[in-house]
mmCIF file of C-alpha atoms in Angstrom:
data_model
loop_
_atom_site.group_PDB
_atom_site.id
_atom_site.type_symbol
_atom_site.label_atom_id
_atom_site.label_comp_id
_atom_site.label_asym_id
_atom_site.label_seq_id
_atom_site.Cartn_x
_atom_site.Cartn_y
_atom_site.Cartn_z
ATOM 1 C CA MET A 23 31.087 102.108 131.269
ATOM 2 C CA GLY A 24 29.199 105.020 132.796
ATOM 3 C CA TYR A 25 30.938 107.364 135.111
ATOM 4 C CA LYS A 26 29.818 110.812 136.374
ATOM 5 C CA VAL A 27 32.424 113.562 136.562
ATOM 6 C CA THR A 28 31.287 115.588 139.774
ATOM 7 C CA GLY A 29 32.633 118.965 140.735
ATOM 8 C CA MET A 30 34.566 117.287 143.384
ATOM 9 C CA VAL A 31 36.175 114.878 141.291
ATOM 10 C CA PHE A 32 37.162 117.422 138.673
ATOM 11 C CA ALA A 33 38.503 119.581 141.450
ATOM 12 C CA LEU A 34 40.675 116.512 142.340
ATOM 13 C CA TYR A 35 42.269 116.342 138.999
ATOM 14 C CA ILE A 36 42.871 120.023 139.199
ATOM 15 C CA LEU A 37 44.657 119.538 142.485
ATOM 16 C CA ILE A 38 46.811 116.809 141.122
ATOM 17 C CA GLY A 39 47.765 119.082 138.325
ATOM 18 C CA ALA A 40 48.748 121.774 140.760
ATOM 19 C CA LEU A 41 50.990 119.280 142.891
ATOM 20 C CA ALA A 42 52.579 117.760 139.767
ATOM 21 C CA GLY A 43 53.437 121.202 138.506
ATOM 22 C CA VAL A 44 54.662 122.399 141.884
ATOM 23 C CA LEU A 45 56.797 119.419 142.540
ATOM 24 C CA ALA A 46 57.960 119.316 138.830
ATOM 25 C CA GLY A 47 59.158 122.764 139.095
ATOM 26 C CA LEU A 48 60.802 122.164 142.424
ATOM 27 C CA PHE A 49 62.851 119.023 141.656
ATOM 28 C CA GLY A 50 63.361 119.406 137.964
ATOM 29 C CA VAL A 51 61.668 116.097 136.843
ATOM 30 C CA GLY A 52 58.844 115.571 134.724
ATOM 31 C CA GLY A 53 55.263 115.745 136.223
ATOM 32 C CA GLY A 54 54.502 112.148 135.081
ATOM 33 C CA LEU A 55 56.325 110.679 138.074
ATOM 34 C CA ILE A 56 53.657 112.528 140.342
ATOM 35 C CA ILE A 57 50.562 112.363 137.843
ATOM 36 C CA VAL A 58 50.551 108.434 137.238
ATOM 37 C CA PRO A 59 50.677 107.394 141.096
ATOM 38 C CA ALA A 60 48.039 110.016 141.765
ATOM 39 C CA LEU A 61 45.883 109.034 138.982
ATOM 40 C CA LEU A 62 46.185 105.382 140.104
ATOM 41 C CA VAL A 63 44.830 106.322 143.485
ATOM 42 C CA SER A 64 42.052 108.333 142.207
ATOM 43 C CA PHE A 65 40.933 106.165 139.665
ATOM 44 C CA SER A 66 41.004 103.237 141.722
ATOM 45 C CA VAL A 67 38.937 105.115 144.407
ATOM 46 C CA TYR A 68 36.346 106.238 142.091
ATOM 47 C CA GLY A 69 35.642 102.720 140.911
ATOM 48 C CA PHE A 70 37.624 102.346 137.439
ATOM 49 C CA ALA A 71 38.041 98.707 136.491
ATOM 50 C CA PRO A 72 41.314 97.281 137.905
ATOM 51 C CA GLU A 73 41.992 95.875 134.473
ATOM 52 C CA ILE A 74 42.491 99.208 132.938
ATOM 53 C CA VAL A 75 43.410 101.650 135.877
ATOM 54 C CA THR A 76 47.221 101.669 135.495
ATOM 55 C CA HIS A 77 47.024 101.804 131.573
ATOM 56 C CA LEU A 78 44.636 104.803 131.794
ATOM 57 C CA ALA A 79 46.820 106.631 134.384
ATOM 58 C CA ILE A 80 49.877 106.251 132.137
ATOM 59 C CA GLY A 81 48.047 107.115 129.048
ATOM 60 C CA THR A 82 46.556 110.300 130.447
ATOM 61 C CA SER A 83 49.592 111.295 131.964
ATOM 62 C CA LEU A 84 51.386 111.309 128.558
ATOM 63 C CA ALA A 85 48.567 113.336 127.166
ATOM 64 C CA THR A 86 49.130 115.938 129.616
ATOM 65 C CA ILE A 87 52.765 115.966 129.040
ATOM 66 C CA VAL A 88 51.943 117.048 125.390
ATOM 67 C CA ILE A 89 50.784 120.334 126.665
ATOM 68 C CA THR A 90 53.508 120.960 129.442
ATOM 69 C CA SER A 91 56.297 120.095 127.009
ATOM 70 C CA ILE A 92 55.081 122.768 124.438
ATOM 71 C CA SER A 93 55.419 125.253 127.289
ATOM 72 C CA SER A 94 58.601 124.120 128.446
ATOM 73 C CA THR A 95 60.121 123.825 125.115
ATOM 74 C CA ARG A 96 59.192 127.302 124.180
ATOM 75 C CA THR A 97 60.885 128.753 127.217
ATOM 76 C CA HIS A 98 64.091 126.998 126.797
ATOM 77 C CA HIS A 99 64.134 127.759 123.247
ATOM 78 C CA GLN A 100 63.702 131.520 124.031
ATOM 79 C CA LYS A 101 66.749 131.151 126.398
ATOM 80 C CA LYS A 102 68.691 129.475 123.490
ATOM 81 C CA ALA A 103 68.944 126.230 125.754
ATOM 82 C CA VAL A 104 67.827 123.737 123.132
ATOM 83 C CA ASP A 105 70.384 121.995 120.862
ATOM 84 C CA TRP A 106 68.315 121.308 117.838
ATOM 85 C CA ASN A 107 70.768 119.336 116.229
ATOM 86 C CA LEU A 108 71.018 116.862 119.118
ATOM 87 C CA PHE A 109 67.004 116.922 119.197
ATOM 88 C CA LYS A 110 66.988 115.769 115.535
ATOM 89 C CA GLN A 111 69.468 112.788 116.189
ATOM 90 C CA LEU A 112 67.581 111.820 119.105
ATOM 91 C CA SER A 113 64.099 112.016 117.685
ATOM 92 C CA PRO A 114 63.893 108.831 115.423
ATOM 93 C CA GLY A 115 64.886 106.703 118.324
ATOM 94 C CA ILE A 116 62.567 108.401 120.548
ATOM 95 C CA LEU A 117 59.612 107.950 118.264
ATOM 96 C CA LEU A 118 60.036 104.354 117.744
ATOM 97 C CA GLY A 119 61.065 103.597 121.334
ATOM 98 C CA SER A 120 57.950 105.512 122.588
ATOM 99 C CA LEU A 121 55.539 103.443 120.297
ATOM 100 C CA LEU A 122 57.412 100.142 121.489
ATOM 101 C CA GLY A 123 57.103 101.391 125.104
ATOM 102 C CA VAL A 124 53.221 101.770 124.736
ATOM 103 C CA TYR A 125 52.987 98.375 123.027
ATOM 104 C CA THR A 126 54.924 96.868 125.814
ATOM 105 C CA ALA A 127 52.734 98.353 128.362
ATOM 106 C CA THR A 128 49.522 97.068 126.724
ATOM 107 C CA GLN A 129 50.978 93.479 126.565
ATOM 108 C CA LEU A 130 51.043 93.399 130.518
ATOM 109 C CA ASN A 131 48.293 93.124 132.788
ATOM 110 C CA GLY A 132 47.415 95.846 135.264
ATOM 111 C CA ARG A 133 49.100 94.227 138.389
ATOM 112 C CA THR A 134 52.442 93.454 136.538
ATOM 113 C CA LEU A 135 52.441 96.769 134.955
ATOM 114 C CA GLN A 136 52.169 98.430 138.551
ATOM 115 C CA GLY A 137 54.959 96.222 139.529
ATOM 116 C CA ALA A 138 57.317 97.450 136.703
ATOM 117 C CA LEU A 139 56.315 101.126 137.536
ATOM 118 C CA GLY A 140 57.135 100.299 141.304
ATOM 119 C CA ILE A 141 60.637 99.178 140.353
ATOM 120 C CA PHE A 142 61.084 102.112 137.972
ATOM 121 C CA ALA A 143 60.058 104.377 140.700
ATOM 122 C CA LEU A 144 62.821 103.055 143.089
ATOM 123 C CA LEU A 145 65.483 103.409 140.464
ATOM 124 C CA MET A 146 64.619 106.962 139.827
ATOM 125 C CA ALA A 147 64.522 107.636 143.593
ATOM 126 C CA THR A 148 68.181 106.169 143.626
ATOM 127 C CA ARG A 149 69.198 108.572 140.595
ATOM 128 C CA LEU A 150 67.589 111.456 142.536
ATOM 129 C CA TRP A 151 69.444 110.760 145.879
ATOM 130 C CA TYR A 152 72.600 110.449 144.058
ATOM 131 C CA GLY A 153 71.987 113.111 141.313
ATOM 132 C CA HIS A 154 74.845 115.334 142.056
ATOM 133 C CA ALA A 155 77.442 112.569 142.231
ATOM 134 C CA LEU A 156 76.124 111.072 138.894
ATOM 135 C CA SER A 157 76.432 114.552 137.139
ATOM 136 C CA ALA A 158 79.773 115.235 138.531
ATOM 137 C CA SER A 159 81.214 111.962 137.390
ATOM 138 C CA ALA A 160 79.919 112.434 133.709
ATOM 139 C CA CYS A 161 82.124 110.605 131.516
ATOM 140 C CA GLY A 162 82.290 110.561 127.824
ATOM 141 C CA ASN A 163 82.574 113.167 124.948
ATOM 142 C CA GLN A 164 80.206 115.512 123.196
ATOM 143 C CA PRO A 165 78.169 113.144 120.952
ATOM 144 C CA THR A 166 79.357 112.756 117.521
ATOM 145 C CA LYS A 167 78.097 109.370 116.378
ATOM 146 C CA PRO A 168 74.410 109.430 115.488
ATOM 147 C CA TRP A 169 73.916 105.829 116.224
ATOM 148 C CA VAL A 170 74.679 106.516 120.036
ATOM 149 C CA LEU A 171 71.981 109.137 120.191
ATOM 150 C CA THR A 172 69.546 107.218 118.302
ATOM 151 C CA THR A 173 69.929 104.219 120.557
ATOM 152 C CA GLY A 174 69.863 106.230 123.670
ATOM 153 C CA GLY A 175 66.922 107.971 122.431
ATOM 154 C CA GLY A 176 65.014 104.491 121.868
ATOM 155 C CA ILE A 177 65.767 103.457 125.408
ATOM 156 C CA ILE A 178 64.240 106.781 126.832
ATOM 157 C CA GLY A 179 61.433 106.618 124.463
ATOM 158 C CA TRP A 180 60.475 103.168 125.440
ATOM 159 C CA ALA A 181 60.813 103.611 129.123
ATOM 160 C CA SER A 182 58.915 107.044 128.962
ATOM 161 C CA GLY A 183 56.071 105.378 126.830
ATOM 162 C CA MET A 184 55.729 102.301 129.266
ATOM 163 C CA PHE A 185 55.785 104.403 132.248
ATOM 164 C CA GLY A 186 54.067 107.684 131.456
ATOM 165 C CA ILE A 187 56.724 110.183 131.718
ATOM 166 C CA GLY A 188 58.422 112.827 129.410
ATOM 167 C CA GLY A 189 61.648 111.196 129.615
ATOM 168 C CA GLY A 190 63.691 114.154 131.481
ATOM 169 C CA ALA A 191 64.645 111.776 134.344
ATOM 170 C CA LEU A 192 66.532 109.645 131.757
ATOM 171 C CA SER A 193 67.513 112.153 129.185
ATOM 172 C CA VAL A 194 69.210 114.519 131.191
ATOM 173 C CA PRO A 195 71.674 111.941 132.814
ATOM 174 C CA PHE A 196 72.178 110.437 129.389
ATOM 175 C CA LEU A 197 73.177 113.735 127.801
ATOM 176 C CA ARG A 198 75.110 114.878 130.805
ATOM 177 C CA TRP A 199 77.128 111.410 130.506
ATOM 178 C CA ARG A 200 77.960 112.419 126.869
ATOM 179 C CA ARG A 201 79.221 115.885 128.231
ATOM 180 C CA VAL A 202 76.474 117.834 127.037
ATOM 181 C CA PRO A 203 76.493 121.094 129.141
ATOM 182 C CA MET A 204 73.784 120.971 132.006
ATOM 183 C CA THR A 205 71.725 123.991 130.578
ATOM 184 C CA LEU A 206 71.555 122.519 127.027
ATOM 185 C CA ALA A 207 71.117 119.061 128.502
ATOM 186 C CA ILE A 208 67.680 120.233 130.333
ATOM 187 C CA GLY A 209 66.641 122.164 127.534
ATOM 188 C CA THR A 210 67.186 119.634 124.911
ATOM 189 C CA SER A 211 65.524 117.010 127.264
ATOM 190 C CA ALA A 212 62.348 119.409 127.443
ATOM 191 C CA ALA A 213 62.205 119.281 123.781
ATOM 192 C CA CYS A 214 62.389 115.600 123.451
ATOM 193 C CA GLY A 215 59.460 115.378 125.870
ATOM 194 C CA LEU A 216 57.263 116.601 123.050
ATOM 195 C CA PRO A 217 57.717 113.798 120.537
ATOM 196 C CA ILE A 218 57.601 111.285 123.273
ATOM 197 C CA ALA A 219 54.301 112.499 124.396
ATOM 198 C CA ILE A 220 52.612 112.969 120.982
ATOM 199 C CA MET A 221 53.842 109.417 119.779
ATOM 200 C CA ALA A 222 52.741 107.683 122.926
ATOM 201 C CA THR A 223 49.573 109.462 123.434
ATOM 202 C CA ALA A 224 48.332 108.565 119.928
ATOM 203 C CA ALA A 225 49.552 104.901 120.487
ATOM 204 C CA ASN A 226 47.632 104.952 123.763
ATOM 205 C CA MET A 227 44.395 106.254 122.190
ATOM 206 C CA ILE A 228 44.736 103.605 119.207
ATOM 207 C CA MET A 229 46.074 100.481 121.257
ATOM 208 C CA GLY A 230 43.491 101.043 123.885
ATOM 209 C CA ALA A 231 40.368 101.837 121.718
ATOM 210 C CA ASP A 232 38.907 98.326 121.986
ATOM 211 C CA GLN A 233 39.367 97.838 125.736
ATOM 212 C CA PRO A 234 35.961 96.455 127.282
ATOM 213 C CA PHE A 235 36.302 98.249 130.676
ATOM 214 C CA LEU A 236 36.920 102.045 129.643
ATOM 215 C CA PRO A 237 34.960 104.735 131.197
ATOM 216 C CA ALA A 238 32.899 107.344 129.431
ATOM 217 C CA TYR A 239 34.907 110.453 128.152
ATOM 218 C CA ALA A 240 37.862 108.163 127.521
ATOM 219 C CA THR A 241 39.548 107.609 124.035
ATOM 220 C CA GLY A 242 41.436 104.556 124.512
ATOM 221 C CA PHE A 243 43.795 105.012 127.387
ATOM 222 C CA VAL A 244 43.251 108.707 127.664
ATOM 223 C CA TYR A 245 40.635 109.993 130.181
ATOM 224 C CA TRP A 246 39.677 113.468 129.109
ATOM 225 C CA PRO A 247 38.356 114.950 132.387
ATOM 226 C CA ALA A 248 41.542 114.091 134.189
ATOM 227 C CA PHE A 249 43.507 115.395 131.301
ATOM 228 C CA ILE A 250 41.639 119.030 131.286
ATOM 229 C CA GLY A 251 41.926 119.174 135.155
ATOM 230 C CA ILE A 252 45.421 118.675 135.152
ATOM 231 C CA VAL A 253 46.564 120.890 132.317
ATOM 232 C CA LEU A 254 44.771 123.784 133.670
ATOM 233 C CA THR A 255 46.980 123.982 136.720
ATOM 234 C CA SER A 256 50.217 122.034 136.058
ATOM 235 C CA VAL A 257 51.880 124.664 133.683
ATOM 236 C CA PRO A 258 51.244 127.665 135.925
ATOM 237 C CA PHE A 259 52.145 125.826 139.103
ATOM 238 C CA SER A 260 55.155 124.529 137.778
ATOM 239 C CA ARG A 261 56.508 128.100 137.314
ATOM 240 C CA LEU A 262 55.795 128.604 140.827
ATOM 241 C CA GLY A 263 57.658 125.550 141.770
ATOM 242 C CA ALA A 264 60.816 126.445 139.749
ATOM 243 C CA LYS A 265 60.582 129.759 141.524
ATOM 244 C CA TRP A 266 60.558 128.423 144.900
ATOM 245 C CA ALA A 267 63.541 126.016 143.903
ATOM 246 C CA HIS A 268 65.834 129.012 143.897
ATOM 247 C CA ASN A 269 65.186 129.737 147.390
ATOM 248 C CA LEU A 270 65.835 126.220 148.702
ATOM 249 C CA PRO A 271 68.485 123.922 148.769
ATOM 250 C CA ALA A 272 68.662 121.795 145.739
ATOM 251 C CA SER A 273 70.211 118.595 147.310
ATOM 252 C CA ARG A 274 67.529 118.564 150.180
ATOM 253 C CA LEU A 275 64.880 118.981 147.543
ATOM 254 C CA GLN A 276 66.118 116.054 145.473
ATOM 255 C CA GLN A 277 66.472 113.826 148.403
ATOM 256 C CA GLY A 278 63.095 114.711 149.871
ATOM 257 C CA PHE A 279 61.477 113.624 146.300
ATOM 258 C CA ALA A 280 63.780 110.603 146.291
ATOM 259 C CA LEU A 281 62.076 109.537 149.466
ATOM 260 C CA PHE A 282 58.578 110.307 148.210
ATOM 261 C CA LEU A 283 59.376 107.957 145.041
ATOM 262 C CA VAL A 284 60.612 105.338 147.377
ATOM 263 C CA ALA A 285 57.242 105.364 149.311
ATOM 264 C CA VAL A 286 55.268 105.430 145.902
ATOM 265 C CA GLY A 287 57.547 102.268 144.544
ATOM 266 C CA VAL A 288 57.181 100.236 147.673
ATOM 267 C CA LYS A 289 53.319 100.833 147.532
ATOM 268 C CA LEU A 290 53.084 99.923 143.764
ATOM 269 C CA LEU A 291 55.302 96.816 144.364
ATOM 270 C CA TRP A 292 53.248 95.704 147.306
ATOM 271 C CA ALA A 293 49.954 96.214 145.367
ATOM 272 C CA ALA A 294 51.386 94.108 142.546
ATOM 273 C CA LEU A 295 52.028 91.217 144.896
#
């Protein structure tokens, strides 16, 4: 399908990237939770076929996470905050789960997938609202059994591939539950976002290749003009958000973002009805 990428449209994608970057840096969550809802709105406004709007938003979000994960992982590695042994044990489950997550999404129509995404946003809002309590009540031991990490990685990868996120909103609580120190949990989670994004992006490009309603400049469910606009600003603005986070109350920030996700979740569920 033909679709003209004007300067105004491209500027919107740049703005989405900046907003996603700032909020991701402020709240310590992946930009996918912001990018997917924003792309859903912009793709709908600019006339993309409703049959593929949700899938296209999710696939494009995952493609941007490839770039942001590389930057984030490099930073955490330099600070010695990535446990590469944990990463290796999580990765098999993550890769398989990501593939299955994309496959699950492709089997759902756009309205059903929006409803599932709305429920997921509400669950993430609950986790953010009670985030400090969940971390404080971590119960478990440092993981020693590979099957625990592989299974956990599979669930994280599945949800991430299905909903277009980097997995940090799930992997950090999982690692904290297993008594991994917070710094290592965050850094290792950032590293895990890369295999999630690579596998899920490739799967979206391949599984979405034969869709009849794809716009020009799309490879499967990845829309390249939005990808380029978002990655131009998401990485530098995430650093700005992280800097601001140090000067603002963490609990209030998390609760503010939780309320934002409640609004997003309710809107998506309403649209799915």
